[in-house]
Coordinates of C-alpha atoms and ligand atoms in Angstrom, one line a residue:
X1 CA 22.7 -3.0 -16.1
X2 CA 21.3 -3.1 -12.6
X3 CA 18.4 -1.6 -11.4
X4 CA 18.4 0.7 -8.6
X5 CA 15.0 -0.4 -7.5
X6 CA 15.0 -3.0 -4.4
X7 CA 13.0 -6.1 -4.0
X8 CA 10.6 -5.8 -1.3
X9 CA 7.3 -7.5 -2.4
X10 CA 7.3 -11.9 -2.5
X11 CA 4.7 -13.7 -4.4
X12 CA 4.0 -17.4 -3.5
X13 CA 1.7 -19.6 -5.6
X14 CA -0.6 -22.1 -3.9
X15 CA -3.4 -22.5 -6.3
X16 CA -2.2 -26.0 -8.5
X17 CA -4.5 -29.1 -8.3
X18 CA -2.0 -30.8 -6.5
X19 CA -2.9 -34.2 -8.1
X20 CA 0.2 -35.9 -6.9
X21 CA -1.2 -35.7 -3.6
X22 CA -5.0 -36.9 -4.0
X23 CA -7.2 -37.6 -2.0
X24 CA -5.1 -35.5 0.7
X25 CA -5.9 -32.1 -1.7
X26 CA -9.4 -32.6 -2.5
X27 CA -10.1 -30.1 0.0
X28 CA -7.3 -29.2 1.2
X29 CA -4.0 -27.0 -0.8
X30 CA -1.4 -29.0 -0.9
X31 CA 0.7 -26.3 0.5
X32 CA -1.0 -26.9 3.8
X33 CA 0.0 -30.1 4.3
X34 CA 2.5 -30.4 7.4
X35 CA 6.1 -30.9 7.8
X36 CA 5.8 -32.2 11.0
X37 CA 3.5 -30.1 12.8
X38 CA 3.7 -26.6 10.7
X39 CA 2.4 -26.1 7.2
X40 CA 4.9 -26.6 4.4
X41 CA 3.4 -22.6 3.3
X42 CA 4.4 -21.6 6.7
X43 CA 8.4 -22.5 6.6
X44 CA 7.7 -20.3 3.1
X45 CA 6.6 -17.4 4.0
X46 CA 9.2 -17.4 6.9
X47 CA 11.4 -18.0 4.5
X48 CA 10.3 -14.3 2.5
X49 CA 10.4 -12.9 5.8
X50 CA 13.8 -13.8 6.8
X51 CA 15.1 -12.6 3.4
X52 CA 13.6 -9.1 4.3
X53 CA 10.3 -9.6 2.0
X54 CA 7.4 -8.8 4.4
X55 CA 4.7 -8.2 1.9
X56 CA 3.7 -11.2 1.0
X57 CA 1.1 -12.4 -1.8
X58 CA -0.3 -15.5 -2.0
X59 CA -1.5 -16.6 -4.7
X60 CA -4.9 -18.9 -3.7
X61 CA -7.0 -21.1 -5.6
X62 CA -10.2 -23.4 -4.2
X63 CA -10.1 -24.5 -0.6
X64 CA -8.3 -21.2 -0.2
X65 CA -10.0 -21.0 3.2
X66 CA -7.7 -23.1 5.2
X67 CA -4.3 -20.8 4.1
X68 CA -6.4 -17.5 5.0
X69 CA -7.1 -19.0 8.1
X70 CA -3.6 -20.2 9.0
X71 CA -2.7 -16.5 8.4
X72 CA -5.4 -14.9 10.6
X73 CA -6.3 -14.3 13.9
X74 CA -7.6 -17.4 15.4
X75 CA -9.4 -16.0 17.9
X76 CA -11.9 -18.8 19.9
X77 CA -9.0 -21.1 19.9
X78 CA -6.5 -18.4 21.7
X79 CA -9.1 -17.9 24.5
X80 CA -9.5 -21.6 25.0
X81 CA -5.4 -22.2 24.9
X82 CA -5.3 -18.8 27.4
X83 CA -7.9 -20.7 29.2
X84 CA -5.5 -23.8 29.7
X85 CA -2.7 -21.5 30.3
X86 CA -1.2 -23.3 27.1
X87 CA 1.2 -20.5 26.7
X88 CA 3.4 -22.1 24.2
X89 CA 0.3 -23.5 22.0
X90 CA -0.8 -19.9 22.2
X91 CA 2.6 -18.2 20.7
X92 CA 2.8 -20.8 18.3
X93 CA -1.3 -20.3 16.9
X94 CA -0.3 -16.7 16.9
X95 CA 3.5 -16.4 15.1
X96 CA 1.7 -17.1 12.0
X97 CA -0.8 -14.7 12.2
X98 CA 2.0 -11.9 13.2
X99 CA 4.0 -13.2 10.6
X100 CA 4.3 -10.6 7.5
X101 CA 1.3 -8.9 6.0
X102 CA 0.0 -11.7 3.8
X103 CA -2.6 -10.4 0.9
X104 CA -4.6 -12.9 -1.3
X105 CA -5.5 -12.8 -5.4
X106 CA -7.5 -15.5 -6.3
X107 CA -6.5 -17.5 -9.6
X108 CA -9.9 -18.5 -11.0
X109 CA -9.0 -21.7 -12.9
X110 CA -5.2 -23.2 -12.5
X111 CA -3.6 -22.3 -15.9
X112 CA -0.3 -22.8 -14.6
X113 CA 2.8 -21.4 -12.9
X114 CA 2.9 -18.6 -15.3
X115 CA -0.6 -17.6 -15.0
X116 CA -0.1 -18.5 -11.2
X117 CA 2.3 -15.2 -11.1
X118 CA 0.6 -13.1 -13.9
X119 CA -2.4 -12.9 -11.0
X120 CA 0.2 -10.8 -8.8
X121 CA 0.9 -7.7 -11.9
X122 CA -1.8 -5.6 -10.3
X123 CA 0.2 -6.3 -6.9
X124 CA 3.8 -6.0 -7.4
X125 CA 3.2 -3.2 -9.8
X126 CA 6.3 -1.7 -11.8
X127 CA 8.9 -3.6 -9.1
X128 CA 11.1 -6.5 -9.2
X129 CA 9.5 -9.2 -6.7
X130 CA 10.3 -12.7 -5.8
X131 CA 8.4 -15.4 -6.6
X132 CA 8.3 -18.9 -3.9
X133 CA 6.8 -22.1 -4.7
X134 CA 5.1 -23.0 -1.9
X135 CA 5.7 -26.7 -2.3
X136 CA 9.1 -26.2 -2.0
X137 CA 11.4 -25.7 1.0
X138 CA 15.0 -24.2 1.6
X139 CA 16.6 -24.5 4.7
X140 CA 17.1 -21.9 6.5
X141 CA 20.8 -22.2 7.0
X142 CA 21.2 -22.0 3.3
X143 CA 20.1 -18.1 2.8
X144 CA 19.5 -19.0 -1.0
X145 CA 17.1 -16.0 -1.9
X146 CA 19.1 -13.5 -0.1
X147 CA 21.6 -14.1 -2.7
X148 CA 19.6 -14.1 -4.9
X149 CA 18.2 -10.3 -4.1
X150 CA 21.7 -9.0 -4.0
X151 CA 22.5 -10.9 -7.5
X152 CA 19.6 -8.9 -9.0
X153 CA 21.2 -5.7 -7.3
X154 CA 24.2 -6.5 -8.9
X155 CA 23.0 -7.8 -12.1
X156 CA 19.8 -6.7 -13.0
X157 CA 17.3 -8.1 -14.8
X158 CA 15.5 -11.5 -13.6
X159 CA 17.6 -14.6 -11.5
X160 CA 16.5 -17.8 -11.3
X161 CA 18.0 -20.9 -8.8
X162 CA 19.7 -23.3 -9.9
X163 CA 20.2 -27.3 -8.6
X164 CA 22.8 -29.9 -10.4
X165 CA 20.8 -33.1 -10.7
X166 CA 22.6 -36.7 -12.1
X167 CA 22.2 -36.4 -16.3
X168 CA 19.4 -38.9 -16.0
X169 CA 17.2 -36.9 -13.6
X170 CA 17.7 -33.7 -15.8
X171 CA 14.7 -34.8 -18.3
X172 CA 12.3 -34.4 -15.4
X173 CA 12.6 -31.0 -15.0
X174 CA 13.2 -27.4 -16.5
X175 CA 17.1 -27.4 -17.5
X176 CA 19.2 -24.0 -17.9
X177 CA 22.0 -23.7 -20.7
X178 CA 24.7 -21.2 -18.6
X179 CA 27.6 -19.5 -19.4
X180 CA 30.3 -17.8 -16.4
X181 CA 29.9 -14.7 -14.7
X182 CA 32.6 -13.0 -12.5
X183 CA 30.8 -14.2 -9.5
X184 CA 32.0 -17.8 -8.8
X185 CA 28.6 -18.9 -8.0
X186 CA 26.4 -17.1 -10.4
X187 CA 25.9 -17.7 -14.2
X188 CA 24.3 -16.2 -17.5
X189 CA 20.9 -17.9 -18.8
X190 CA 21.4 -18.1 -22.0
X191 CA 18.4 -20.8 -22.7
X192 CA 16.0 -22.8 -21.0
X193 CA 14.3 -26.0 -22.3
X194 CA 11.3 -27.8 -20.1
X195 CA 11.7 -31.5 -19.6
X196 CA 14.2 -31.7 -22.3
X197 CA 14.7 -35.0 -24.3
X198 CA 17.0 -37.3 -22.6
X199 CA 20.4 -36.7 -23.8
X200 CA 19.9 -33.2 -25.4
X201 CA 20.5 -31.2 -22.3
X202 CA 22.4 -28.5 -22.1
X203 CA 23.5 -28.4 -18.4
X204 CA 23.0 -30.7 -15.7
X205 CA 21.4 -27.5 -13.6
X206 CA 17.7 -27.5 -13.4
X207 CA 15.5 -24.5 -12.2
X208 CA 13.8 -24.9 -8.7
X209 CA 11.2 -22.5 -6.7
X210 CA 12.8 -19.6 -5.9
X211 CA 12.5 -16.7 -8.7
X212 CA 13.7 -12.8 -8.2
X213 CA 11.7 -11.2 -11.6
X214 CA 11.9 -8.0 -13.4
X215 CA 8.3 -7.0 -14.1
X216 CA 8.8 -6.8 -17.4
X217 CA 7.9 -10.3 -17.0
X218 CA 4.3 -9.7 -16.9
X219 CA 4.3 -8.3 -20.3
X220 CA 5.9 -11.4 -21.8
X221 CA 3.3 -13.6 -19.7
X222 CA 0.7 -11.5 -21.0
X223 CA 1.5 -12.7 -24.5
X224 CA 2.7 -16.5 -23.7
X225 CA 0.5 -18.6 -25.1
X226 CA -0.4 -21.8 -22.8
X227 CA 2.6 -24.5 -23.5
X228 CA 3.0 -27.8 -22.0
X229 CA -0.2 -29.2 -20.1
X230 CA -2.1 -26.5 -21.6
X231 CA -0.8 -24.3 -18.7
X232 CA 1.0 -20.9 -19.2
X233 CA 4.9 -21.8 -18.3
X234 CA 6.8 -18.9 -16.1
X235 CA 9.7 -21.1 -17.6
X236 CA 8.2 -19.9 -21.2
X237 CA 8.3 -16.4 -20.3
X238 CA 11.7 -16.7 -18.9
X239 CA 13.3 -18.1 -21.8
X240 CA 11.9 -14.9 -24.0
X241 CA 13.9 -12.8 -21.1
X242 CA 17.1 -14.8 -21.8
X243 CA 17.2 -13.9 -25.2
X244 CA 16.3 -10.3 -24.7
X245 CA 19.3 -8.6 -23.5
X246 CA 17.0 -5.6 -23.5
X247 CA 15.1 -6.6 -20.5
X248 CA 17.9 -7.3 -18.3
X249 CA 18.4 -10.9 -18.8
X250 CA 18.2 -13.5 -16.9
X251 CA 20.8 -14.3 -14.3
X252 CA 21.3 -18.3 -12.5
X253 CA 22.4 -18.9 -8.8
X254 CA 24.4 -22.0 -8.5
X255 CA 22.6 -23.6 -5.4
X256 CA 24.3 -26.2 -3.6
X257 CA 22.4 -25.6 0.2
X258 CA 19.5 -28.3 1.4
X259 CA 16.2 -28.3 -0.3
X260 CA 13.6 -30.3 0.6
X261 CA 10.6 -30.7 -2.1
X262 CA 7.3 -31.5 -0.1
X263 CA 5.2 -31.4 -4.0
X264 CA 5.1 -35.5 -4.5
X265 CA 4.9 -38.4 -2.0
X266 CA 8.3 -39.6 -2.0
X267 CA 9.8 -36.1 -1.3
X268 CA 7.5 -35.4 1.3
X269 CA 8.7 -38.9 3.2
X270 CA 11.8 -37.6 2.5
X271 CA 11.4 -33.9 4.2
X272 CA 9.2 -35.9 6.7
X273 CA 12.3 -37.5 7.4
X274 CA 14.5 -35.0 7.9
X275 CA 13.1 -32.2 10.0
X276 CA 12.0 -34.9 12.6
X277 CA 15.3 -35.8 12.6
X278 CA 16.3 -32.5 13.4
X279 CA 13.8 -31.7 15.5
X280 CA 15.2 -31.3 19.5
X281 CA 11.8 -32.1 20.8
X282 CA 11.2 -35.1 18.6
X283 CA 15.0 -36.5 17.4
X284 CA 16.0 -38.9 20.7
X285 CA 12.8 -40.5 20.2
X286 CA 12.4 -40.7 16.6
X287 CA 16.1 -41.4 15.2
X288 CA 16.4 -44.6 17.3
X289 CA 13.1 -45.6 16.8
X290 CA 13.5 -45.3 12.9
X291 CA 17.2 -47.3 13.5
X292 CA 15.3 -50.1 14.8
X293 CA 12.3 -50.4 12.4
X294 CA 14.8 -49.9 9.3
X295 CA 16.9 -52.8 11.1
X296 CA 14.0 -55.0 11.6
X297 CA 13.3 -54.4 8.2
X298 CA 14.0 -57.5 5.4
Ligands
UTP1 P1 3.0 -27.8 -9.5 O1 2.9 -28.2 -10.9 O2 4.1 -28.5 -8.6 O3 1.6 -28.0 -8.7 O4 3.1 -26.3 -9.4 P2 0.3 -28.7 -9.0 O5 -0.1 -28.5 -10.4 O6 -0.6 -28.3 -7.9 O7 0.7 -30.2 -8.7 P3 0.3 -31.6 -9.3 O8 1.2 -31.8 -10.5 O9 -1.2 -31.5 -9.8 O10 0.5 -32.6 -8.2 C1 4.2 -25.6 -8.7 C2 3.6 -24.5 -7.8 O11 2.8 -23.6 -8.6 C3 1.4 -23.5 -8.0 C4 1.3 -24.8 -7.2 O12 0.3 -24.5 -6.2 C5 2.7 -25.0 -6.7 O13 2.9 -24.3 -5.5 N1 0.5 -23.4 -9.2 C6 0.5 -24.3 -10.2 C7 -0.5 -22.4 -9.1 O14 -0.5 -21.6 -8.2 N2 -1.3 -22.3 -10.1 C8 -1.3 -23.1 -11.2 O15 -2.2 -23.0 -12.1 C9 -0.4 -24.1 -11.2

């Protein structure tokens, strides 16, 4: 049954290793690596914003620094833009400071994704939140976790998005069994397996980095023990939900919008790609320019 209760609070994870990414995150978050010229954490949290979340957690780990910073005041380099009367470099060092009111928790050691979120129970409190991988983009155009607020109106319990990959990418990631709702584009969880063994998925729908929870998750995290890697899976703890029709359930949004992971090199190229592509300032340079060198190419 739904809950009255509305989601106001989002919770975004930047404290993994990123190890795909070395020697870029040694000191750096891999979160604050840029998709052009704005950090991937950035289009994130505009992201919460534009959904209506303004109180947004982040979730930090070493070189946290660099992310508080991004997120502050900045003010030495305001007075020497003012100074230049660099008035667009100005706005644009301040919209990320005025963004949303951004709080930090610390996660001590990276114990995974599940522990990642478990940091924010003091937070969120007794409220459904939304939880955003910070490594992963949605485009704007494709308003993925507004739907996904009103499906946990609706519905209740916890939703999760959902991505059709081909069958042979399905192994790679965490793959939900589903079962038809009313709602033409949302489904019932009734399972989820991790990196299941080629050929024994049950769907070709795999879970990406957007998350609504009931915070009766944080009791179930409490008693996950660490799974895969050694690291406490949110996956885990979301598969006890499924098959507990006492705590709501968990609910799936079909997502077929644009979704750019910036988490592993290729990807990143990829996104890299694509939002200079798009970019007004930077397209009717860079599109013909990256014509010609793929052209020149072998
Ligand atoms: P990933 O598994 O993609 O991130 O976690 P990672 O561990 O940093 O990456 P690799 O595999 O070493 O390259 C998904 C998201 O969860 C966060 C990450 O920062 C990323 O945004 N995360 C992961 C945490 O906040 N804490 C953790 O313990 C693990």
């Amino acid at each position: 049954m739904a809950d009255s209760s509305s989601v106001t609070k989002a919770v975004i994870p930047a404290a993994g290793l990123g190890t795909r990414f070395l020697p870029a995150t040694k000191a750096t978050p891999k979160e604050m690596l840029p998709i052009v010229d704005k950090p991937a954490i950035q289009y994130v949290v505009e992201e919460a914003v534009a959904a209506g979340l303004d109180d947004v957690l982040l979730i930090t780990g070493r070189s946290k620094r660099s992310i508080e910073d991004h997120f502050d005041r900045a003010y030495e380099l305001e007075e020497a833009l003012a100074a230049k009367d660099n008035t667009d470099g100005l706005a644009q060092v301040r919209e990320s400071a005025e963004l949303a009111t951004v709080h930090y928790v610390r996660q001590g050691e990276p114990r995974g994704l599940g522990h990642a979120v478990l940091c924010a129970a003091r937070h969120v409190g007794n409220e459904p939140f939304a939880v955003l991988l910070g490594d992963d983009l949605i485009d704007p155009r494709d308003p993925l976790l507004t739907r996904m607020i009103e499906v946990r109106e609706r519905f209740g319990g916890s939703v999760v998005a959902l991505m059709e990959v081909p069958a042979e990418q399905v192994s790679l990631y965490g793959c939900a069994a589903i079962e038809p709702t009313d709602e033409d584009d949302v489904v019932t969880i009734t399972d989820l397996v991790e990196k299941p063994v080629p050929g024994s998925a049950p769907s070709r729908w795999i879970i990406i980095g957007r998350y609504v929870c009931d915070p009766k998750i944080f009791d179930v995290l409490r008693q996950t023990p660490p799974g895969r890697g050694g690291e406490i899976q949110l996956t885990d703890a979301l598969k006890v939900l499924a098959g507990d029709p006492s705590s709501g359930g968990v609910y799936g949004v079909l997502f077929r919008g644009r979704r750019y992971d910036t988490g592993n090199k290729l990807d990143y190229l990829r996104t890299l790609v694509v939002f200079a592509s798009e970019r007004p300032d930077l397209a009717q340079e860079f599109v013909p320019w990256l014509r010609a060198f793929l052209e020149s190419r072998p």
